[in-house]
PDB file of N, CA and C in Angstrom:
ATOM      1  N   GLU A  22     162.793 130.142 111.201  1.00  0.00           N
ATOM      2  CA  GLU A  22     164.031 130.861 110.867  1.00  0.00           C
ATOM      3  C   GLU A  22     164.749 129.477 110.582  1.00  0.00           C
ATOM      4  N   PHE A  23     164.521 128.194 110.161  1.00  0.00           N
ATOM      5  CA  PHE A  23     164.658 127.054 109.968  1.00  0.00           C
ATOM      6  C   PHE A  23     163.959 125.899 108.592  1.00  0.00           C
ATOM      7  N   PRO A  24     163.635 126.472 107.600  1.00  0.00           N
ATOM      8  CA  PRO A  24     163.198 126.033 106.619  1.00  0.00           C
ATOM      9  C   PRO A  24     163.107 124.815 106.306  1.00  0.00           C
ATOM     10  N   THR A  25     164.975 124.616 106.429  1.00  0.00           N
ATOM     11  CA  THR A  25     165.000 123.180 105.586  1.00  0.00           C
ATOM     12  C   THR A  25     164.702 121.054 106.969  1.00  0.00           C
ATOM     13  N   LEU A  26     164.111 121.778 108.667  1.00  0.00           N
ATOM     14  CA  LEU A  26     164.038 120.953 109.116  1.00  0.00           C
ATOM     15  C   LEU A  26     163.101 121.470 109.221  1.00  0.00           C
ATOM     16  N   THR A  27     162.298 119.829 110.102  1.00  0.00           N
ATOM     17  CA  THR A  27     161.481 119.311 110.637  1.00  0.00           C
ATOM     18  C   THR A  27     161.083 118.911 110.942  1.00  0.00           C
ATOM     19  N   PHE A  28     159.927 120.026 112.498  1.00  0.00           N
ATOM     20  CA  PHE A  28     159.531 120.226 113.960  1.00  0.00           C
ATOM     21  C   PHE A  28     158.035 119.109 113.853  1.00  0.00           C
ATOM     22  N   VAL A  29     158.231 118.299 115.505  1.00  0.00           N
ATOM     23  CA  VAL A  29     157.482 117.678 115.710  1.00  0.00           C
ATOM     24  C   VAL A  29     155.966 117.996 117.009  1.00  0.00           C
ATOM     25  N   CYS A  30     155.056 119.010 116.783  1.00  0.00           N
ATOM     26  CA  CYS A  30     154.697 119.716 117.850  1.00  0.00           C
ATOM     27  C   CYS A  30     153.390 117.740 118.335  1.00  0.00           C
ATOM     28  N   GLY A  31     154.490 118.114 120.172  1.00  0.00           N
ATOM     29  CA  GLY A  31     153.883 116.685 120.110  1.00  0.00           C
ATOM     30  C   GLY A  31     152.236 116.849 121.441  1.00  0.00           C
ATOM     31  N   HIS A  32     152.026 115.905 120.920  1.00  0.00           N
ATOM     32  CA  HIS A  32     150.226 116.157 121.856  1.00  0.00           C
ATOM     33  C   HIS A  32     149.454 116.792 121.245  1.00  0.00           C
ATOM     34  N   CYS A  33     149.737 117.009 119.862  1.00  0.00           N
ATOM     35  CA  CYS A  33     149.136 119.004 118.843  1.00  0.00           C
ATOM     36  C   CYS A  33     148.958 119.823 120.363  1.00  0.00           C
ATOM     37  N   GLY A  34     150.304 119.510 121.051  1.00  0.00           N
ATOM     38  CA  GLY A  34     150.320 120.959 121.908  1.00  0.00           C
ATOM     39  C   GLY A  34     149.763 120.753 123.398  1.00  0.00           C
ATOM     40  N   TRP A  35     148.498 119.549 123.319  1.00  0.00           N
ATOM     41  CA  TRP A  35     148.843 118.888 124.748  1.00  0.00           C
ATOM     42  C   TRP A  35     146.993 119.976 125.340  1.00  0.00           C
ATOM     43  N   ASP A  36     147.562 120.526 125.509  1.00  0.00           N
ATOM     44  CA  ASP A  36     146.307 121.355 126.014  1.00  0.00           C
ATOM     45  C   ASP A  36     146.229 122.713 125.787  1.00  0.00           C
ATOM     46  N   ALA A  37     146.854 122.439 124.439  1.00  0.00           N
ATOM     47  CA  ALA A  37     146.182 124.098 124.102  1.00  0.00           C
ATOM     48  C   ALA A  37     146.818 123.918 122.396  1.00  0.00           C
ATOM     49  N   PRO A  38     145.393 123.370 121.634  1.00  0.00           N
ATOM     50  CA  PRO A  38     145.701 122.331 120.545  1.00  0.00           C
ATOM     51  C   PRO A  38     145.046 123.819 119.531  1.00  0.00           C
ATOM     52  N   ARG A  39     145.162 124.511 119.964  1.00  0.00           N
ATOM     53  CA  ARG A  39     144.454 126.333 118.842  1.00  0.00           C
ATOM     54  C   ARG A  39     146.042 126.015 118.605  1.00  0.00           C
ATOM     55  N   ALA A  40     146.741 127.080 119.836  1.00  0.00           N
ATOM     56  CA  ALA A  40     148.710 127.846 119.710  1.00  0.00           C
ATOM     57  C   ALA A  40     149.092 126.488 118.536  1.00  0.00           C
ATOM     58  N   ALA A  41     148.945 125.016 118.511  1.00  0.00           N
ATOM     59  CA  ALA A  41     149.577 123.861 117.645  1.00  0.00           C
ATOM     60  C   ALA A  41     149.162 124.602 116.283  1.00  0.00           C
ATOM     61  N   LEU A  42     147.955 125.213 115.850  1.00  0.00           N
ATOM     62  CA  LEU A  42     147.080 124.215 115.212  1.00  0.00           C
ATOM     63  C   LEU A  42     147.617 126.202 114.448  1.00  0.00           C
ATOM     64  N   ARG A  43     148.170 126.631 115.267  1.00  0.00           N
ATOM     65  CA  ARG A  43     147.973 128.535 115.136  1.00  0.00           C
ATOM     66  C   ARG A  43     149.356 127.651 114.650  1.00  0.00           C
ATOM     67  N   ALA A  44     150.749 127.413 114.715  1.00  0.00           N
ATOM     68  CA  ALA A  44     151.429 128.009 114.946  1.00  0.00           C
ATOM     69  C   ALA A  44     152.059 126.590 113.441  1.00  0.00           C
ATOM     70  N   ALA A  45     151.403 125.343 113.131  1.00  0.00           N
ATOM     71  CA  ALA A  45     151.510 124.425 112.183  1.00  0.00           C
ATOM     72  C   ALA A  45     150.809 125.840 111.147  1.00  0.00           C
ATOM     73  N   LEU A  46     149.935 127.033 109.945  1.00  0.00           N
ATOM     74  CA  LEU A  46     149.563 126.591 110.015  1.00  0.00           C
ATOM     75  C   LEU A  46     150.473 127.935 109.317  1.00  0.00           C
ATOM     76  N   LYS A  47     151.260 128.758 110.214  1.00  0.00           N
ATOM     77  CA  LYS A  47     152.263 129.582 109.613  1.00  0.00           C
ATOM     78  C   LYS A  47     154.340 129.161 109.122  1.00  0.00           C
ATOM     79  N   SER A  48     153.746 127.396 109.496  1.00  0.00           N
ATOM     80  CA  SER A  48     155.087 126.753 109.754  1.00  0.00           C
ATOM     81  C   SER A  48     155.223 125.340 109.307  1.00  0.00           C
ATOM     82  N   GLN A  49     155.018 125.700 107.465  1.00  0.00           N
ATOM     83  CA  GLN A  49     155.357 124.161 107.038  1.00  0.00           C
ATOM     84  C   GLN A  49     155.800 123.130 107.551  1.00  0.00           C
ATOM     85  N   ASN A  50     156.921 123.520 108.007  1.00  0.00           N
ATOM     86  CA  ASN A  50     157.363 122.160 108.820  1.00  0.00           C
ATOM     87  C   ASN A  50     157.653 122.273 109.869  1.00  0.00           C
ATOM     88  N   LEU A  51     156.032 122.053 110.473  1.00  0.00           N
ATOM     89  CA  LEU A  51     155.845 121.608 111.569  1.00  0.00           C
ATOM     90  C   LEU A  51     154.493 120.690 111.531  1.00  0.00           C
ATOM     91  N   LEU A  52     155.056 118.903 112.455  1.00  0.00           N
ATOM     92  CA  LEU A  52     154.000 118.351 112.014  1.00  0.00           C
ATOM     93  C   LEU A  52     153.203 118.042 113.498  1.00  0.00           C
ATOM     94  N   LEU A  53     151.864 117.464 113.466  1.00  0.00           N
ATOM     95  CA  LEU A  53     151.324 117.586 114.869  1.00  0.00           C
ATOM     96  C   LEU A  53     150.612 116.073 115.230  1.00  0.00           C
ATOM     97  N   GLU A  54     151.647 116.594 116.509  1.00  0.00           N
ATOM     98  CA  GLU A  54     151.373 114.581 117.009  1.00  0.00           C
ATOM     99  C   GLU A  54     150.395 114.397 117.208  1.00  0.00           C
ATOM    100  N   THR A  55     149.261 112.823 117.611  1.00  0.00           N
ATOM    101  CA  THR A  55     148.491 112.578 118.517  1.00  0.00           C
ATOM    102  C   THR A  55     147.858 112.673 119.349  1.00  0.00           C
ATOM    103  N   SER A  56     148.432 111.905 119.917  1.00  0.00           N
ATOM    104  CA  SER A  56     148.314 111.116 122.070  1.00  0.00           C
ATOM    105  C   SER A  56     148.142 111.918 122.216  1.00  0.00           C
ATOM    106  N   TRP A  57     147.271 111.853 122.993  1.00  0.00           N
ATOM    107  CA  TRP A  57     145.639 112.534 124.155  1.00  0.00           C
ATOM    108  C   TRP A  57     145.094 113.194 123.725  1.00  0.00           C
ATOM    109  N   GLN A  58     144.998 113.548 122.400  1.00  0.00           N
ATOM    110  CA  GLN A  58     143.753 114.449 121.732  1.00  0.00           C
ATOM    111  C   GLN A  58     142.535 112.533 121.556  1.00  0.00           C
ATOM    112  N   PRO A  59     141.406 113.563 121.772  1.00  0.00           N
ATOM    113  CA  PRO A  59     140.260 112.961 121.312  1.00  0.00           C
ATOM    114  C   PRO A  59     140.138 112.500 119.624  1.00  0.00           C
ATOM    115  N   PRO A  60     139.058 111.899 119.256  1.00  0.00           N
ATOM    116  CA  PRO A  60     138.743 111.324 117.592  1.00  0.00           C
ATOM    117  C   PRO A  60     138.217 112.892 117.174  1.00  0.00           C
ATOM    118  N   HIS A  61     137.347 113.976 118.016  1.00  0.00           N
ATOM    119  CA  HIS A  61     137.103 115.043 117.411  1.00  0.00           C
ATOM    120  C   HIS A  61     137.965 115.940 117.011  1.00  0.00           C
ATOM    121  N   LEU A  62     139.382 116.136 117.782  1.00  0.00           N
ATOM    122  CA  LEU A  62     140.466 116.530 117.366  1.00  0.00           C
ATOM    123  C   LEU A  62     141.381 116.840 116.641  1.00  0.00           C
ATOM    124  N   ILE A  63     141.516 115.637 116.396  1.00  0.00           N
ATOM    125  CA  ILE A  63     142.059 114.665 115.508  1.00  0.00           C
ATOM    126  C   ILE A  63     141.608 114.658 114.304  1.00  0.00           C
ATOM    127  N   ARG A  64     140.449 114.441 114.215  1.00  0.00           N
ATOM    128  CA  ARG A  64     139.656 115.617 113.134  1.00  0.00           C
ATOM    129  C   ARG A  64     139.739 116.606 112.359  1.00  0.00           C
ATOM    130  N   ARG A  65     140.158 117.616 113.575  1.00  0.00           N
ATOM    131  CA  ARG A  65     139.494 119.259 113.194  1.00  0.00           C
ATOM    132  C   ARG A  65     141.111 119.164 113.239  1.00  0.00           C
ATOM    133  N   LEU A  66     142.466 118.892 113.375  1.00  0.00           N
ATOM    134  CA  LEU A  66     142.981 119.008 112.979  1.00  0.00           C
ATOM    135  C   LEU A  66     143.740 118.691 111.366  1.00  0.00           C
ATOM    136  N   CYS A  67     143.050 117.086 111.028  1.00  0.00           N
ATOM    137  CA  CYS A  67     143.097 117.017 110.330  1.00  0.00           C
ATOM    138  C   CYS A  67     143.151 117.807 109.199  1.00  0.00           C
ATOM    139  N   ASP A  68     141.433 118.433 109.639  1.00  0.00           N
ATOM    140  CA  ASP A  68     141.191 119.488 108.277  1.00  0.00           C
ATOM    141  C   ASP A  68     141.433 120.517 107.481  1.00  0.00           C
ATOM    142  N   LYS A  69     142.642 121.330 108.898  1.00  0.00           N
ATOM    143  CA  LYS A  69     143.359 121.901 108.725  1.00  0.00           C
ATOM    144  C   LYS A  69     143.575 122.233 108.249  1.00  0.00           C
ATOM    145  N   ILE A  70     145.226 120.712 108.727  1.00  0.00           N
ATOM    146  CA  ILE A  70     146.446 121.001 108.230  1.00  0.00           C
ATOM    147  C   ILE A  70     147.122 119.983 106.970  1.00  0.00           C
ATOM    148  N   GLY A  71     146.229 119.052 107.047  1.00  0.00           N
ATOM    149  CA  GLY A  71     145.601 117.693 105.849  1.00  0.00           C
ATOM    150  C   GLY A  71     146.934 116.615 106.971  1.00  0.00           C
ATOM    151  N   PRO A  72     146.412 115.657 106.738  1.00  0.00           N
ATOM    152  CA  PRO A  72     146.678 114.523 107.125  1.00  0.00           C
ATOM    153  C   PRO A  72     148.173 114.525 107.284  1.00  0.00           C
ATOM    154  N   GLU A  73     149.440 115.119 105.652  1.00  0.00           N
ATOM    155  CA  GLU A  73     150.265 114.440 105.618  1.00  0.00           C
ATOM    156  C   GLU A  73     151.122 115.136 106.827  1.00  0.00           C
ATOM    157  N   ARG A  74     150.142 115.977 107.501  1.00  0.00           N
ATOM    158  CA  ARG A  74     151.289 116.788 108.188  1.00  0.00           C
ATOM    159  C   ARG A  74     150.234 116.786 109.854  1.00  0.00           C
ATOM    160  N   MET A  75     150.347 114.893 109.637  1.00  0.00           N
ATOM    161  CA  MET A  75     149.741 114.637 111.260  1.00  0.00           C
ATOM    162  C   MET A  75     150.588 113.036 111.173  1.00  0.00           C
ATOM    163  N   LEU A  76     151.338 113.025 112.848  1.00  0.00           N
ATOM    164  CA  LEU A  76     152.287 111.412 113.041  1.00  0.00           C
ATOM    165  C   LEU A  76     151.525 110.613 114.383  1.00  0.00           C
ATOM    166  N   PHE A  77     150.514 109.835 113.930  1.00  0.00           N
ATOM    167  CA  PHE A  77     150.212 109.667 115.048  1.00  0.00           C
ATOM    168  C   PHE A  77     151.115 109.181 116.883  1.00  0.00           C
ATOM    169  N   GLY A  78     150.711 108.735 117.054  1.00  0.00           N
ATOM    170  CA  GLY A  78     151.482 109.139 118.593  1.00  0.00           C
ATOM    171  C   GLY A  78     150.380 108.724 119.926  1.00  0.00           C
ATOM    172  N   SER A  79     151.039 107.683 120.560  1.00  0.00           N
ATOM    173  CA  SER A  79     149.995 107.203 121.791  1.00  0.00           C
ATOM    174  C   SER A  79     150.064 107.677 122.986  1.00  0.00           C
ATOM    175  N   ASP A  80     152.020 108.138 123.295  1.00  0.00           N
ATOM    176  CA  ASP A  80     152.928 108.059 124.768  1.00  0.00           C
ATOM    177  C   ASP A  80     152.881 107.082 125.538  1.00  0.00           C
ATOM    178  N   PHE A  81     152.525 106.441 125.070  1.00  0.00           N
ATOM    179  CA  PHE A  81     153.024 104.921 126.210  1.00  0.00           C
ATOM    180  C   PHE A  81     154.331 105.461 126.764  1.00  0.00           C
ATOM    181  N   PRO A  82     154.073 104.793 128.544  1.00  0.00           N
ATOM    182  CA  PRO A  82     153.182 103.651 128.993  1.00  0.00           C
ATOM    183  C   PRO A  82     152.527 105.034 129.110  1.00  0.00           C
ATOM    184  N   LEU A  83     152.051 106.164 129.433  1.00  0.00           N
ATOM    185  CA  LEU A  83     150.596 106.812 129.862  1.00  0.00           C
ATOM    186  C   LEU A  83     149.946 106.769 129.242  1.00  0.00           C
ATOM    187  N   PHE A  84     149.303 106.999 128.302  1.00  0.00           N
ATOM    188  CA  PHE A  84     148.565 106.643 128.277  1.00  0.00           C
ATOM    189  C   PHE A  84     148.257 105.437 127.084  1.00  0.00           C
ATOM    190  N   SER A  85     147.442 104.651 126.690  1.00  0.00           N
ATOM    191  CA  SER A  85     146.484 103.508 125.951  1.00  0.00           C
ATOM    192  C   SER A  85     146.944 103.110 124.739  1.00  0.00           C
ATOM    193  N   GLN A  86     148.104 102.247 124.312  1.00  0.00           N
ATOM    194  CA  GLN A  86     147.470 102.553 122.690  1.00  0.00           C
ATOM    195  C   GLN A  86     147.348 101.795 121.971  1.00  0.00           C
ATOM    196  N   ARG A  87     146.115 101.036 122.559  1.00  0.00           N
ATOM    197  CA  ARG A  87     144.175 100.796 121.946  1.00  0.00           C
ATOM    198  C   ARG A  87     144.051 101.415 122.088  1.00  0.00           C
ATOM    199  N   ARG A  88     143.917 102.923 122.718  1.00  0.00           N
ATOM    200  CA  ARG A  88     142.816 104.021 123.387  1.00  0.00           C
ATOM    201  C   ARG A  88     143.479 105.112 122.220  1.00  0.00           C
ATOM    202  N   ALA A  89     144.638 105.313 121.667  1.00  0.00           N
ATOM    203  CA  ALA A  89     145.499 106.236 121.231  1.00  0.00           C
ATOM    204  C   ALA A  89     145.133 105.457 119.300  1.00  0.00           C
ATOM    205  N   LEU A  90     145.831 104.103 119.831  1.00  0.00           N
ATOM    206  CA  LEU A  90     144.639 103.217 118.207  1.00  0.00           C
ATOM    207  C   LEU A  90     143.404 103.856 117.174  1.00  0.00           C
ATOM    208  N   ARG A  91     142.759 103.623 118.461  1.00  0.00           N
ATOM    209  CA  ARG A  91     140.722 103.632 118.897  1.00  0.00           C
ATOM    210  C   ARG A  91     140.643 104.701 118.181  1.00  0.00           C
ATOM    211  N   ASN A  92     141.483 105.967 119.298  1.00  0.00           N
ATOM    212  CA  ASN A  92     141.283 107.312 118.792  1.00  0.00           C
ATOM    213  C   ASN A  92     141.678 107.984 117.201  1.00  0.00           C
ATOM    214  N   ALA A  93     142.229 107.996 116.306  1.00  0.00           N
ATOM    215  CA  ALA A  93     142.906 108.101 115.427  1.00  0.00           C
ATOM    216  C   ALA A  93     142.274 107.549 114.246  1.00  0.00           C
ATOM    217  N   ARG A  94     141.107 105.872 114.793  1.00  0.00           N
ATOM    218  CA  ARG A  94     141.107 104.766 113.237  1.00  0.00           C
ATOM    219  C   ARG A  94     139.188 105.636 113.532  1.00  0.00           C
ATOM    220  N   LEU A  95     138.955 106.630 114.255  1.00  0.00           N
ATOM    221  CA  LEU A  95     137.707 106.890 114.794  1.00  0.00           C
ATOM    222  C   LEU A  95     137.598 107.779 114.495  1.00  0.00           C
ATOM    223  N   ALA A  96     138.491 108.925 113.546  1.00  0.00           N
ATOM    224  CA  ALA A  96     138.755 110.390 113.477  1.00  0.00           C
ATOM    225  C   ALA A  96     139.265 110.421 111.739  1.00  0.00           C
ATOM    226  N   LEU A  97     139.718 109.055 111.599  1.00  0.00           N
ATOM    227  CA  LEU A  97     140.295 109.927 110.530  1.00  0.00           C
ATOM    228  C   LEU A  97     140.116 108.172 109.536  1.00  0.00           C
ATOM    229  N   ASN A  98     139.651 108.825 108.142  1.00  0.00           N
ATOM    230  CA  ASN A  98     139.310 107.832 106.621  1.00  0.00           C
ATOM    231  C   ASN A  98     140.680 106.310 107.187  1.00  0.00           C
ATOM    232  N   GLU A  99     140.520 105.335 106.532  1.00  0.00           N
ATOM    233  CA  GLU A  99     141.470 104.589 105.121  1.00  0.00           C
ATOM    234  C   GLU A  99     142.454 104.723 105.306  1.00  0.00           C
ATOM    235  N   GLU A 100     142.450 105.903 104.137  1.00  0.00           N
ATOM    236  CA  GLU A 100     143.998 106.618 103.889  1.00  0.00           C
ATOM    237  C   GLU A 100     144.288 107.854 104.762  1.00  0.00           C
ATOM    238  N   GLU A 101     143.921 109.109 105.320  1.00  0.00           N
ATOM    239  CA  GLU A 101     144.461 109.145 105.885  1.00  0.00           C
ATOM    240  C   GLU A 101     144.850 108.778 106.954  1.00  0.00           C
ATOM    241  N   TYR A 102     144.197 107.249 108.085  1.00  0.00           N
ATOM    242  CA  TYR A 102     144.584 106.801 108.728  1.00  0.00           C
ATOM    243  C   TYR A 102     146.483 106.230 108.979  1.00  0.00           C
ATOM    244  N   ALA A 103     146.268 105.048 107.419  1.00  0.00           N
ATOM    245  CA  ALA A 103     147.520 104.541 106.724  1.00  0.00           C
ATOM    246  C   ALA A 103     148.530 105.551 107.290  1.00  0.00           C
ATOM    247  N   LEU A 104     148.579 107.839 105.805  1.00  0.00           N
ATOM    248  CA  LEU A 104     149.688 108.277 106.672  1.00  0.00           C
ATOM    249  C   LEU A 104     150.274 109.120 107.394  1.00  0.00           C
ATOM    250  N   VAL A 105     148.274 109.087 108.251  1.00  0.00           N
ATOM    251  CA  VAL A 105     149.282 109.128 110.622  1.00  0.00           C
ATOM    252  C   VAL A 105     149.336 108.102 111.193  1.00  0.00           C
ATOM    253  N   ALA A 106     149.281 107.154 110.308  1.00  0.00           N
ATOM    254  CA  ALA A 106     149.995 105.766 111.582  1.00  0.00           C
ATOM    255  C   ALA A 106     151.064 105.787 111.207  1.00  0.00           C
ATOM    256  N   GLY A 107     152.120 105.849 109.632  1.00  0.00           N
ATOM    257  CA  GLY A 107     152.893 105.107 109.522  1.00  0.00           C
ATOM    258  C   GLY A 107     153.611 106.057 108.538  1.00  0.00           C
ATOM    259  N   GLU A 108     152.801 106.279 106.996  1.00  0.00           N
ATOM    260  CA  GLU A 108     154.070 106.407 106.297  1.00  0.00           C
ATOM    261  C   GLU A 108     154.030 108.292 106.295  1.00  0.00           C
ATOM    262  N   ASN A 109     154.213 108.977 106.984  1.00  0.00           N
ATOM    263  CA  ASN A 109     154.177 110.129 107.275  1.00  0.00           C
ATOM    264  C   ASN A 109     155.830 110.498 108.576  1.00  0.00           C
ATOM    265  N   ALA A 110     155.668 109.080 109.435  1.00  0.00           N
ATOM    266  CA  ALA A 110     156.934 108.841 110.097  1.00  0.00           C
ATOM    267  C   ALA A 110     157.837 108.006 109.179  1.00  0.00           C
ATOM    268  N   ARG A 111     157.684 107.545 108.014  1.00  0.00           N
ATOM    269  CA  ARG A 111     158.214 106.767 107.894  1.00  0.00           C
ATOM    270  C   ARG A 111     159.089 106.618 106.180  1.00  0.00           C
ATOM    271  N   ARG A 112     158.010 109.039 106.100  1.00  0.00           N
ATOM    272  CA  ARG A 112     158.763 110.061 104.745  1.00  0.00           C
ATOM    273  C   ARG A 112     159.113 110.668 105.384  1.00  0.00           C
ATOM    274  N   LEU A 113     159.289 110.828 107.206  1.00  0.00           N
ATOM    275  CA  LEU A 113     159.845 112.509 108.133  1.00  0.00           C
ATOM    276  C   LEU A 113     161.407 111.242 108.298  1.00  0.00           C
ATOM    277  N   LEU A 114     162.004 110.484 108.657  1.00  0.00           N
ATOM    278  CA  LEU A 114     162.703 109.468 109.200  1.00  0.00           C
ATOM    279  C   LEU A 114     163.693 109.270 107.890  1.00  0.00           C
ATOM    280  N   ALA A 115     163.002 109.143 106.572  1.00  0.00           N
ATOM    281  CA  ALA A 115     163.583 108.952 104.894  1.00  0.00           C
ATOM    282  C   ALA A 115     163.744 107.387 104.831  1.00  0.00           C
ATOM    283  N   LEU A 116     162.986 106.336 106.446  1.00  0.00           N
ATOM    284  CA  LEU A 116     163.290 104.620 105.878  1.00  0.00           C
ATOM    285  C   LEU A 116     163.041 104.926 104.361  1.00  0.00           C
TER     286      LEU A 116
END
């Protein structure tokens, strides 16, 4: 209903990543954020929606930034990681 807005689904849907993925597949203006998710799930979601629609998140101080970065690095190649860890946020925030 709001095609000109960009929405971010925190934690990739937390304990419902399949629902988050279904929503992202239906709505091109929905981005998924990676906090609390293991590398295999980040990889799977990236394969389904592409790294351009994912944002890095750590949920600090509730979750370790170091662990969140490690999970993203393990899941993504260098080009994907650059998008997820910074470029996508810069584009979203028009920086």
